[in-house]
Each structure stands twice: as structure tokens, then as C-alpha cells.
Coordinates of C-alpha atoms in Angstrom, one line a residue:
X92 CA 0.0 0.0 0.0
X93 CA 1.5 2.8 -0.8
X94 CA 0.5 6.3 0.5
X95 CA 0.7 10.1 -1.9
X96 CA 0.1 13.5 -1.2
X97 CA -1.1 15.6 -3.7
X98 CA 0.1 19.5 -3.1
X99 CA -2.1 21.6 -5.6
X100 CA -2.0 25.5 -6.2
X101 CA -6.0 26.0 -6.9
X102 CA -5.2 29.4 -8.5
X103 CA -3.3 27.5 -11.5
X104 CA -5.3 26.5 -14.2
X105 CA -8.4 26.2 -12.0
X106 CA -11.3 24.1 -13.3
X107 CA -9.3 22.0 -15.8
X108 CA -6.9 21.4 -13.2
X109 CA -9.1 20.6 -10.8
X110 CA -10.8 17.8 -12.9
X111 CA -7.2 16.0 -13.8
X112 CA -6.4 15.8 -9.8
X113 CA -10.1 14.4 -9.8
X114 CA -9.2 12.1 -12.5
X115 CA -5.7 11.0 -10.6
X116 CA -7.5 10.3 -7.7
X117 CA -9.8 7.9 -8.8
X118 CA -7.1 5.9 -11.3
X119 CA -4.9 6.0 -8.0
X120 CA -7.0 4.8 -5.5
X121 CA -8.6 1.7 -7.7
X122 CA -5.3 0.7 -7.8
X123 CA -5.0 0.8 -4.0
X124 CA -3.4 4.0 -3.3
X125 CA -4.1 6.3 -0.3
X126 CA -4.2 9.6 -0.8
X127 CA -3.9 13.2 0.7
X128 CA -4.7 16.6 -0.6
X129 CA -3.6 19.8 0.2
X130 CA -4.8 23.1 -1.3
X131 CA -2.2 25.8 -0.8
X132 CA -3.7 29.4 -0.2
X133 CA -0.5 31.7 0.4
X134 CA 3.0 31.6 -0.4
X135 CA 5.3 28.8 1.8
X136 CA 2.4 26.7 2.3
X137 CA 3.7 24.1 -0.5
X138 CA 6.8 24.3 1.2
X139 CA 5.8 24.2 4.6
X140 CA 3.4 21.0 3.5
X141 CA 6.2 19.1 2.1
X142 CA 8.4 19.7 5.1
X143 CA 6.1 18.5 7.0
X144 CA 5.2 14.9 4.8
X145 CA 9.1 14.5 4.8
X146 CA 8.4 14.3 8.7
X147 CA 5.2 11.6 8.2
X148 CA 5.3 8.5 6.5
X149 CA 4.4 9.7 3.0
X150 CA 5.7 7.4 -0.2
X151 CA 5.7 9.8 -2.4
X152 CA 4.3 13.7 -3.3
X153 CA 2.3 15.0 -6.4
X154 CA 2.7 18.6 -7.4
X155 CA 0.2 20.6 -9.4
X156 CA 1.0 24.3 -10.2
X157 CA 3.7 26.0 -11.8
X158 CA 7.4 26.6 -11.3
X159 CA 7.4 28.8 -8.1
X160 CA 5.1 26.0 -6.6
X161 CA 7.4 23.0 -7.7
X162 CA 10.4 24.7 -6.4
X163 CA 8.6 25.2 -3.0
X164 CA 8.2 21.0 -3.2
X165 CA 11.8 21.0 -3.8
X166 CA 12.5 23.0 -1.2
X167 CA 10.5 21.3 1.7
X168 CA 12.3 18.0 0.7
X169 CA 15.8 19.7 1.2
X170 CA 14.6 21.5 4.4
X171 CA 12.8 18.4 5.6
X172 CA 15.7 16.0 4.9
X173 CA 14.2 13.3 3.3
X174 CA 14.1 12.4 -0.6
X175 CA 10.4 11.5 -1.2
X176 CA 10.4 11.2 -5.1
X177 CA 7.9 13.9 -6.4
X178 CA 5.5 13.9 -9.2
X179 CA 5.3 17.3 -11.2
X180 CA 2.0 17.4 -12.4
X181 CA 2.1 20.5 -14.7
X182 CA -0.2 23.5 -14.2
X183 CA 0.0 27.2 -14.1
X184 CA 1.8 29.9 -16.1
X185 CA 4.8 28.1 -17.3
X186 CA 6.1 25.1 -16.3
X187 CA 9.7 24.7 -18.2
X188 CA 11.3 22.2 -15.9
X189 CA 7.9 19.5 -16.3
X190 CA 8.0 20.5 -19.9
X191 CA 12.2 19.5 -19.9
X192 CA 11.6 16.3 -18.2
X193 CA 8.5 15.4 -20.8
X194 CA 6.3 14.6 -17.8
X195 CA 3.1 13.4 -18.6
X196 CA 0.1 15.5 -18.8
X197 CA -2.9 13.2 -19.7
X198 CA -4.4 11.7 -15.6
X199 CA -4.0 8.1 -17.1
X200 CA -0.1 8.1 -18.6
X201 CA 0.5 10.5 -15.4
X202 CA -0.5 7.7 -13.4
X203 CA 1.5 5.3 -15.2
X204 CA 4.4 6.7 -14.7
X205 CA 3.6 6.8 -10.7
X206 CA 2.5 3.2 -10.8
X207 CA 5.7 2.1 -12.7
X208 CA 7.7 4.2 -10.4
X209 CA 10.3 4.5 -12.1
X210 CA 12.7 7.7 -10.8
X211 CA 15.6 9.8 -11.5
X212 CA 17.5 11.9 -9.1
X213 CA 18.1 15.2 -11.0
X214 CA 20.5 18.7 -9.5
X215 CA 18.9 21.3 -7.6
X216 CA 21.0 25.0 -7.8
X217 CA 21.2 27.2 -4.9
X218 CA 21.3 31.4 -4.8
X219 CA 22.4 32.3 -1.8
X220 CA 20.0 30.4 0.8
X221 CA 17.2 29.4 -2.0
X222 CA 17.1 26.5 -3.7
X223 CA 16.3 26.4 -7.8
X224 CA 14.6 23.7 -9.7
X225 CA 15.0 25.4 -13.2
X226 CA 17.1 28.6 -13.2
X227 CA 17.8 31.6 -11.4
X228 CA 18.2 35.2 -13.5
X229 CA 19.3 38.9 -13.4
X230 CA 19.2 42.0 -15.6
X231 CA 16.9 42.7 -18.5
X232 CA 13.2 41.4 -17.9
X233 CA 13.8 38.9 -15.4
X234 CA 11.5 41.1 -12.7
X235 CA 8.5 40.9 -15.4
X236 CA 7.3 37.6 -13.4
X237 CA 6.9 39.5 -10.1
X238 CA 5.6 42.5 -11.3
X239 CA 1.9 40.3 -13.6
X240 CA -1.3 40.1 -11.2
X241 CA -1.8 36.5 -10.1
X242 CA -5.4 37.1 -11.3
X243 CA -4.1 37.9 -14.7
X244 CA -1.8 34.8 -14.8
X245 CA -4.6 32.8 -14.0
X246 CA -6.8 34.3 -17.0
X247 CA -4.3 35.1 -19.7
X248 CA -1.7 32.8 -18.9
X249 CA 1.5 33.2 -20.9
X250 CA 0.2 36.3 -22.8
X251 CA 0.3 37.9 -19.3
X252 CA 4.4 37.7 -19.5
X253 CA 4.4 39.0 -22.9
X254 CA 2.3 41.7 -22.0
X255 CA 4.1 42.9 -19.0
X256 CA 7.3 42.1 -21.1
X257 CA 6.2 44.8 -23.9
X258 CA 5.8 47.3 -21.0
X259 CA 9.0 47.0 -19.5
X260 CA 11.1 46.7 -22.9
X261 CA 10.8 50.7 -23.4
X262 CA 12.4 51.0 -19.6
X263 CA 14.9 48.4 -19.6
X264 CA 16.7 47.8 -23.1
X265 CA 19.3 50.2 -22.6
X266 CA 20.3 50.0 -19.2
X267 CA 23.0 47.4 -18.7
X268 CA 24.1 46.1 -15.4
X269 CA 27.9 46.6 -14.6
X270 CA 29.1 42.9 -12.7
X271 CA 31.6 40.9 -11.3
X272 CA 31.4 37.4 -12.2
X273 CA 33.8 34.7 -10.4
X274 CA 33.7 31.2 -11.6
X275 CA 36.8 28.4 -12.2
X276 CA 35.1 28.6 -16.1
X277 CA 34.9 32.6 -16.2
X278 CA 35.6 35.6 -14.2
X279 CA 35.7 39.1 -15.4
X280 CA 35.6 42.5 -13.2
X281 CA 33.3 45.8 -14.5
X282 CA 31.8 43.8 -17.3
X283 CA 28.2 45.7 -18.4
X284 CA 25.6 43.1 -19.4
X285 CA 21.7 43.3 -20.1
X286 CA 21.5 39.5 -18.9
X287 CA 23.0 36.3 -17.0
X288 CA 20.8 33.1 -16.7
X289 CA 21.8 30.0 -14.4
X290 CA 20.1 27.3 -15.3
X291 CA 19.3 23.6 -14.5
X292 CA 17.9 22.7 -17.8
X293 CA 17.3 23.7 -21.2
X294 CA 13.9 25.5 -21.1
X295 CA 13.5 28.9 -19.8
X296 CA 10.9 31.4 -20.0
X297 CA 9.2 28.8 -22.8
X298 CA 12.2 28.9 -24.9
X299 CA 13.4 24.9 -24.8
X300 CA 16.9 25.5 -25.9
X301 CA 17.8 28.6 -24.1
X302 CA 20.5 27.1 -22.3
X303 CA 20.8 24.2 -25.1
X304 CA 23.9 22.0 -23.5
X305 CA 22.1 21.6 -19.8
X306 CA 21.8 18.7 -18.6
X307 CA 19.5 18.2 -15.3
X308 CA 22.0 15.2 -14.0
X309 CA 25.0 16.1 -14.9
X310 CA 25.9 17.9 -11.8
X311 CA 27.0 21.4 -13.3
X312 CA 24.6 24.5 -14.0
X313 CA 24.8 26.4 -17.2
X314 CA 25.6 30.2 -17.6
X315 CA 24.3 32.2 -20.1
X316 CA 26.1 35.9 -20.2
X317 CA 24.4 38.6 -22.5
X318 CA 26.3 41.0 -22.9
X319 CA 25.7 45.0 -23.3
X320 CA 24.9 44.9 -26.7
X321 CA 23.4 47.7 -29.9
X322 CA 20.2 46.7 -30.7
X323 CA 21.0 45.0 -33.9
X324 CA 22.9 42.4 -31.9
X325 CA 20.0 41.9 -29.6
X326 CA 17.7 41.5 -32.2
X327 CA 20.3 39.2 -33.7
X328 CA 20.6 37.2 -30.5
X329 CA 17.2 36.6 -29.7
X330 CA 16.2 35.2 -33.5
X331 CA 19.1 33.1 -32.5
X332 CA 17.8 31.8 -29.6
X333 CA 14.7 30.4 -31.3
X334 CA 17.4 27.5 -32.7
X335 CA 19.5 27.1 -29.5
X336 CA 22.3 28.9 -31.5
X337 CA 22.8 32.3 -29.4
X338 CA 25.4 30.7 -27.5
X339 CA 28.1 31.2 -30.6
X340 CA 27.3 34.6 -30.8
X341 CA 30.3 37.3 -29.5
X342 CA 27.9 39.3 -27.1
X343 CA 26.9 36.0 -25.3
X344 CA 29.1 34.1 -22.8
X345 CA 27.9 30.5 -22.1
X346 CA 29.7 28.1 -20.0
X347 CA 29.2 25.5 -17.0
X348 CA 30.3 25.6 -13.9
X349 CA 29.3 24.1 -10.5
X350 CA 29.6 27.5 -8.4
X351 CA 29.7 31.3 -9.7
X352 CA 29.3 34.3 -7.3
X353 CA 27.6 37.7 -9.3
X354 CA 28.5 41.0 -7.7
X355 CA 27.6 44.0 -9.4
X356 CA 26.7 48.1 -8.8
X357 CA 22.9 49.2 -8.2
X358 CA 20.1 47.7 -6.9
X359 CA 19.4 44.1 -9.0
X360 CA 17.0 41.6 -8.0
X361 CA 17.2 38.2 -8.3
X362 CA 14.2 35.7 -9.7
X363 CA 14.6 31.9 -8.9
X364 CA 11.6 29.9 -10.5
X365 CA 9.8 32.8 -11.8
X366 CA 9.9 34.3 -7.9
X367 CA 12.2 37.1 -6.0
X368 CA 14.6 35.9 -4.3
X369 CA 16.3 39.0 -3.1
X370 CA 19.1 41.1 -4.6
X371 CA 22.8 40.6 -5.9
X372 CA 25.0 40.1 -4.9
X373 CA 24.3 36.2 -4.3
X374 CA 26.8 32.9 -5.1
X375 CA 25.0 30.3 -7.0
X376 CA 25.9 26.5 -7.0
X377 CA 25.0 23.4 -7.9
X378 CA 23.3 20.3 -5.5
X379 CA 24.2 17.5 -7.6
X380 CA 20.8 14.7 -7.4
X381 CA 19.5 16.3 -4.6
X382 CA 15.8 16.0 -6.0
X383 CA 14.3 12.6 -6.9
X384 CA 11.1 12.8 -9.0
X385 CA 9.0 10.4 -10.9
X386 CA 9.6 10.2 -15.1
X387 CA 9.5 8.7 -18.0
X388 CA 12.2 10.2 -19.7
X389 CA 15.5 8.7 -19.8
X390 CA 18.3 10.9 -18.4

């Protein structure tokens, strides 16, 4: 008999979503499961619930909501100190890191995979004293995500980014950050950038090969540096991007490393999993298998 606990964010997809956990439910309890449900109203609660199943005798966890709710799961189970292997049901806004790992979406193949359970333990990275499923960013556009309504997440979905993404272009495009960057890969001092991604996998922000050489077991994080560029080139990059061939590009530094500390002048936050996380400067490393969830794909 095995025993699950589904963590849901009700705000993420709402109705539809609500009818797949439904769905789940009942595949997984005719096949003699016991299950659990929590509904998380605020921010920490996913966390806080996890901690606390990593506490109790749970076999497992199911997460349904997007990235900032996944990365609370994976956050409980490296507060609460015990690796209960995780199911990432996708859900919300964006969900890149579901989306890497191919994760079923249908309730029946979903459950499958949890029946078969079959797992992988894939990196975690940290910035400063949060942990990272996916990637953690600064610079040009990266506070877009904390700035969109939750309500208008909810409704538009994606388009909400896009929107907020238009608005902040006019404000942002020319105003570089000026960093330090220390890694064993790359360090340079007074360097002006628009950009720096560290990611876990390949998928950020929807784009699937963003950071095109990650690998989510390989127990190194991938840097991608944009550097201060004329608009041309930025225009250049990002068509680029679209085919996972920006990296090759002069203005863009990519590289991977397994720890890398950004310093830099002015007032920069941070976003981890679509969510603040603070300001530089931070030091960013990686966890290597730290987080084991259930998959299909092979890694």
C-alpha cells in the first residue's frame, strides 16, 4: 500500500486542473493507493506541507502548479531532509522544468508513470539560501514575473508575461548592469551586461533550448552571459535563440560551472523559479541529485 500527497495550487489553471487531480485520484485509489490533498492558499504553504510529509510516513508527493510552486516542493524535501520522489503534475503559467523532463500530462499516462515508479534523481542549484529547480536570473526582464497580477496569470496565462514584457522593454533595453562574475570557467571584473541566466535545464521562459547543452543530471549548472549589446545584436541574439544557436554569438558568454558568485553596482533583484529571491549580490551553486522525481524520460 503505498500512501501520496497531492500538493495543488487552486489558482493554477483552476477548473481544468481541478478535474485532472479528480481524474488521478480515482485511477490511483482503484489501484490501492491512499491519498492526501492539500490546497495551498499563500506563499510557503507548499513548502511548509512538504516539510512536514518529509516528517510523516508519505511514499511519495504529487505537485500541481507552476514553477514557483514545484520549487517550493523541492524545497521542503531539502529542508525536511528526506528524498520522497515527487510527481510534477504540470499546471499554471509556465512550467519549463515539467515541460524539460517530458512529464506526462494526460491523468492516465500520469498515473502510469507513478505506478511504474520509475525515478531519477536530477540537480537542484542554490542562490544564496534558495534553492532552484530550473534557473535563477538577473538583468533585463527577469523582474517581469513579479511584477503580472496572479489574477491575470490565472486568465491570460502566458500572454500575461508578454504583456508585461512589452511594457517593461521601453524602460529596460538600454540600461546594462555593470558585474563581477567569479567562476573556475569565467571571471571578469566591470563587465556591463543586459542579462545572465543560471540554469538547471534547457527550457527557460518557454524557450526549450535557451540554455541548449544543460543537462539536469550532470551535476553542473549552465551560464548564459548577454552581454551590453546595440540593438541589432539583440535583435540578432534573440532570432538566434529560437534554434538554440545564441550561444556562438560574440555578445553572449555561455559556460558551465558548479559554483559562480555575481557581484555587481545598483540595486538588482534576483528571480529563482519565476519568484524574488532577493538582490545581488548572491553565489549560485550546484546540488548535484538532490531532487528525486518520478519520469519517463530517460536521463
Amino acid at each position: 500500500m503505498k500512501k501520496i500527497k497531492i500538493i495543488y495550487n487552486p489558482s493554477s489553471g483552476r477548473q481544468i486542473i481541478q478535474r485532472r487531480i479528480d481524474s488521478i485520484c480515482k485511477i490511483l485509489m482503484d489501484n490501492g493507493y491512499i491519498l492526501g490533498k492539500y490546497a495551498t492558499e499563500k506563499q510557503y504553504d507548499a513548502m511548509n506541507e512538504t516539510i512536514k510529509c518529509c516528517k510523516e510516513d508519505w511514499d511519495g508527493i504529487i505537485v500541481c502548479g507552476g514553477d514557483g510552486t514545484v520549487n517550493e516542493v523541492a524545497t521542503g524535501i531539502m529542508k525536511g531532509g528526506r528524498k520522497i520522489p515527487v510527481g510534477i503534475l504540470a499546471a499554471g503559467t509556465v512550467n519549463d522544468f515539467a515541460n524539460f523532463m517530458e512529464i506526462p500530462k494526460t491523468p492516465k499516462e500520469f498515473c502510469n508513470m507513478i505506478m511504474e515508479n520509475k525515478t531519477v534523481d536530477v540537480d537542484l542549484g542554490r542562490a544564496n539560501d534558495k534553492y532552484f529547480v530550473n534557473v535563477a536570473a538577473g538583468g533585463l526582464l527577469t523582474n517581469v514575473a513579479h511584477q503580472v497580477p496572479s489574477d491575470a496569470k490565472t486568465i491570460l496565462g502566458r500572454i500575461a508575461y508578454y504583456i508585461e514584457g512589452l511594457k517593461e522593454i521601453p524602460k529596460q533595453m538600454f540600461k546594462p548592469i555593470t558585474v563581477n562574475i567569479d567562476s573556475d570557467e569565467y571571471s571578469v571584473e566591470d563587465e556591463e551586461i543586459f542579462l545572465f541566466l543560471i540554469s538547471n535545464s534547457s527550457s527557460i521562459g518557454g524557450f526549450k533550448k535557451l540554455a541548449p547543452k544543460a543537462e539536469v543530471v550532470d551535476g553542473y549548472l549552465d551560464c548564459i552571459i548577454i552581454k551590453k549589446s546595440e540593438l541589432q545584436h539583440i535583435f540578432h541574439i534573440l532570432i538566434r535563440i529560437m534554434r538554440g544557436e545564441h550561444i556562438t554569438h560574440p555578445n553572449v558568454e555561455y559556460f558551465k560551472t558548479k559554483k559562480i558568485t555575481v557581484q555587481c553596482e545598483g540595486d538588482v533583484d534576483i528571480d529563482v523559479d519565476g519568484e524574488y529571491a532577493g538582490k545581488l549580490p548572491a553565489s549560485f551553486e550546484v546540488i548535484p541529485s538532490s531532487f528525486r522525481i518520478f519520469t519517463k524520460k530517460e536521463v
